[in-house]
Amino acid sequence: MSEDGAERGSGEPSLETVDFDRLLREVLSRVEGVLDESERLRHLLDAVVAVSSELSLDAVLSRIVSAASNLLGARYAALGVLTEGPDRSLRTFIHHGMSDEVVARIGALPTGHGLLGLLIEDPRPIRLEDIASHPASYGFPDEHPPMSSFLGVPVRTRDRVFGNLYLTEKTGGGDFTGTDEAIAVALAAAAGVAIENATLYEEAEGRRAWLAATAEIAALLSADTPVGEALQVVADRARSLARADVAWVVTGSTAGELRLEVVSGAPVDLEAMQALPMRSSLASLVIDSGEPVTVLDLGTDPRAVDPSSIAGWPQLGPVIVLPLMSGTQAEGVLSLAWTPEHADGFHRVDPDLPASFAEQAALALQLARSREDRQRLVLYEDRDRIARDLHDLVIQRLFAVGMGLQATAKQPDLDDRVRGRLTDAIDELDDTIKDIRRTIFALGSLGADANLQTEVETLVERAGAVMKLNPKLRLVGPVRSTVPHEVVPDLLAVLGEALTNVARHAHASAVDVVLSAVDGNVVLVVADDGRGMDRRAAASGLENMRVRARRHGGDLQVESEAGAGTTVTWTVPLVAP
């Protein structure tokens, strides 16, 4: 027995020995696995804490990618952020593991095709041993480093998929395991919470920025900043905060008065802009309804006027048109537009923020316009006083002096030289009276920035007071909104000259003034029933009118017959040739 026992001891191990060794190795393996899992869980918690500590969305996304690569032992990691619109695709691709030189050689970043698109269409975890073997794989572009193992998981925020986390090339040449997938899913869940927090923070910062912009507009207007400059700031700030490509402001309270005032983000060509048919546009629709309008494609909407046809303007896609409300009446619109390439910015903007900004900006603009109206009223009153004094005191005295000189010049025993000098003095007085009357008419003009219709009405009213009759005024077409600013001073000067000629020479009992803006021309007609054209006026004042017309590509026509009155027609194209 002892020999047998010795033989067994020197030969194969006993069953008891075999079971013990195997059990020991298995226990050691499981202990190592537990320690490894414990270490990875600790790293996962560290990654979650690191990701959650960021408030900037860009910083959160970078942290997620870096943490996923380190935690799961992936050589390359990336996070694809999806667009907000109905056609989901990758709008941002944050990557880790590739140098800038390699990325530059690869070229354009992925947009969501192939295997990446499969995860977009069906947001469930995907784990592969070899990317190339999957039927949805497109292969890699030139200069792209080789990749085989793959793990992809969706990143969710609330009830939507924010993007997808991609991991490739497991270090050591192995494959991603089920444990790796579970850790990636856990990290993606924590990332979703961190992204949501960062998004909420950015939204709060956005609201603060919109409020700050509103306060800036109010401060500018309270500091007597001209309304035109304030409108430009409104367009600039709205475009910047909404991350839009172009913004513009249209003013006017009716469809016929709409005028494109300022543009931000595109070249400003006033003539081309003023030629746009604003009467039938989204701006007109918003003015009439007082409600904002959103359009997904400006170029295909039949209600829209697409300014993309203007030289230098980009092709525009989505647009938001917001009313500038003053009480219950819209006095203009603020439009924000994005190019098709940046349409995701349109989907990301909260429309309530620019709408609230537009309301507050409209209120500030209304207060500024009220202040300007008060200043204009004071100026009008002062000019009225000056005009009355000139007419009632100066002109009457000069007229009395002239009448006295005329009576003296008729004395039969007067020397011819003296009579000639008296006649010259009477003519000088007559010309002086004419100049004073022209000055009285000009006092009604506040410049090209004032309302043309108001200026014309005031000028005609002043002329009636001087001529002791009531000229009839008729306006045809959208005079206020279509006559170019650069034409207004010459038009008012021509009207004043024509009315002065009527007052001085015509001896008329009726005067008709018609100002029209139709068929591509602005036409001013001044007709009287007086004694006909005075050739001296034709040689001086009428030539000035003709020069003012030809300066803008127009012309002057005069029809006059003795005893049948005179008709002066001044025509200028609405768009300069």
Short mmCIF file of N, CA and C in Angstrom, two decimals, residues 430 501-510 528-536 559-566:
data_model
loop_
_atom_site.label_atom_id
_atom_site.label_comp_id
_atom_site.label_asym_id
_atom_site.label_seq_id
_atom_site.Cartn_x
_atom_site.Cartn_y
_atom_site.Cartn_z
N ASP A 430 -40.14 143.73 -56.38
CA ASP A 430 -40.96 142.61 -56.84
C ASP A 430 -40.20 141.29 -56.71
N ASN A 501 -44.50 130.80 -58.84
CA ASN A 501 -44.79 131.39 -60.15
C ASN A 501 -46.29 131.68 -60.30
N VAL A 502 -47.12 130.75 -59.79
CA VAL A 502 -48.57 130.97 -59.86
C VAL A 502 -48.93 132.21 -59.04
N ALA A 503 -48.39 132.28 -57.82
CA ALA A 503 -48.72 133.41 -56.94
C ALA A 503 -48.25 134.73 -57.52
N ARG A 504 -47.11 134.72 -58.22
CA ARG A 504 -46.52 135.98 -58.68
C ARG A 504 -47.06 136.45 -60.03
N HIS A 505 -47.33 135.48 -60.92
CA HIS A 505 -47.62 135.87 -62.30
C HIS A 505 -49.01 135.49 -62.81
N ALA A 506 -49.62 134.43 -62.26
CA ALA A 506 -50.77 133.84 -62.95
C ALA A 506 -52.06 134.63 -62.78
N HIS A 507 -52.25 135.30 -61.62
CA HIS A 507 -53.54 135.91 -61.31
C HIS A 507 -54.66 134.88 -61.45
N ALA A 508 -54.43 133.70 -60.86
CA ALA A 508 -55.37 132.59 -61.02
C ALA A 508 -56.45 132.63 -59.95
N SER A 509 -57.58 132.01 -60.28
CA SER A 509 -58.66 131.84 -59.31
C SER A 509 -58.77 130.41 -58.83
N ALA A 510 -58.04 129.48 -59.48
CA ALA A 510 -58.05 128.08 -59.09
C ALA A 510 -56.71 127.45 -59.42
N ASP A 528 -53.03 125.88 -63.31
CA ASP A 528 -53.83 127.03 -62.87
C ASP A 528 -54.68 127.54 -64.04
N ASP A 529 -55.67 128.36 -63.73
CA ASP A 529 -56.56 128.93 -64.75
C ASP A 529 -56.27 130.41 -64.98
N GLY A 530 -55.01 130.79 -64.79
CA GLY A 530 -54.64 132.20 -64.87
C GLY A 530 -54.46 132.71 -66.29
N ARG A 531 -53.67 133.77 -66.42
CA ARG A 531 -53.55 134.46 -67.70
C ARG A 531 -52.49 133.87 -68.62
N GLY A 532 -51.84 132.80 -68.21
CA GLY A 532 -50.85 132.17 -69.07
C GLY A 532 -49.43 132.43 -68.61
N MET A 533 -48.49 131.83 -69.34
CA MET A 533 -47.09 131.83 -68.93
C MET A 533 -46.44 133.19 -69.09
N ASP A 534 -45.73 133.59 -68.06
CA ASP A 534 -44.87 134.76 -68.10
C ASP A 534 -43.50 134.29 -68.60
N ARG A 535 -43.06 134.80 -69.73
CA ARG A 535 -41.84 134.31 -70.35
C ARG A 535 -40.61 134.53 -69.48
N ARG A 536 -40.65 135.54 -68.63
CA ARG A 536 -39.51 135.74 -67.73
C ARG A 536 -39.38 134.58 -66.75
N GLU A 559 -47.29 123.50 -70.54
CA GLU A 559 -48.35 123.83 -71.50
C GLU A 559 -49.00 125.13 -71.03
N SER A 560 -49.02 126.15 -71.92
CA SER A 560 -49.57 127.44 -71.51
C SER A 560 -50.11 128.18 -72.73
N GLU A 561 -51.26 128.81 -72.54
CA GLU A 561 -51.85 129.66 -73.57
C GLU A 561 -52.35 130.93 -72.89
N ALA A 562 -52.25 132.03 -73.62
CA ALA A 562 -52.69 133.31 -73.07
C ALA A 562 -54.17 133.23 -72.70
N GLY A 563 -54.47 133.55 -71.44
CA GLY A 563 -55.84 133.55 -70.96
C GLY A 563 -56.40 132.19 -70.65
N ALA A 564 -55.63 131.12 -70.90
CA ALA A 564 -56.12 129.75 -70.67
C ALA A 564 -55.36 129.04 -69.56
N GLY A 565 -54.49 129.70 -68.86
CA GLY A 565 -53.78 129.08 -67.74
C GLY A 565 -52.52 128.34 -68.15
N THR A 566 -51.89 127.73 -67.17
CA THR A 566 -50.61 127.03 -67.37
C THR A 566 -50.64 125.69 -66.64
#
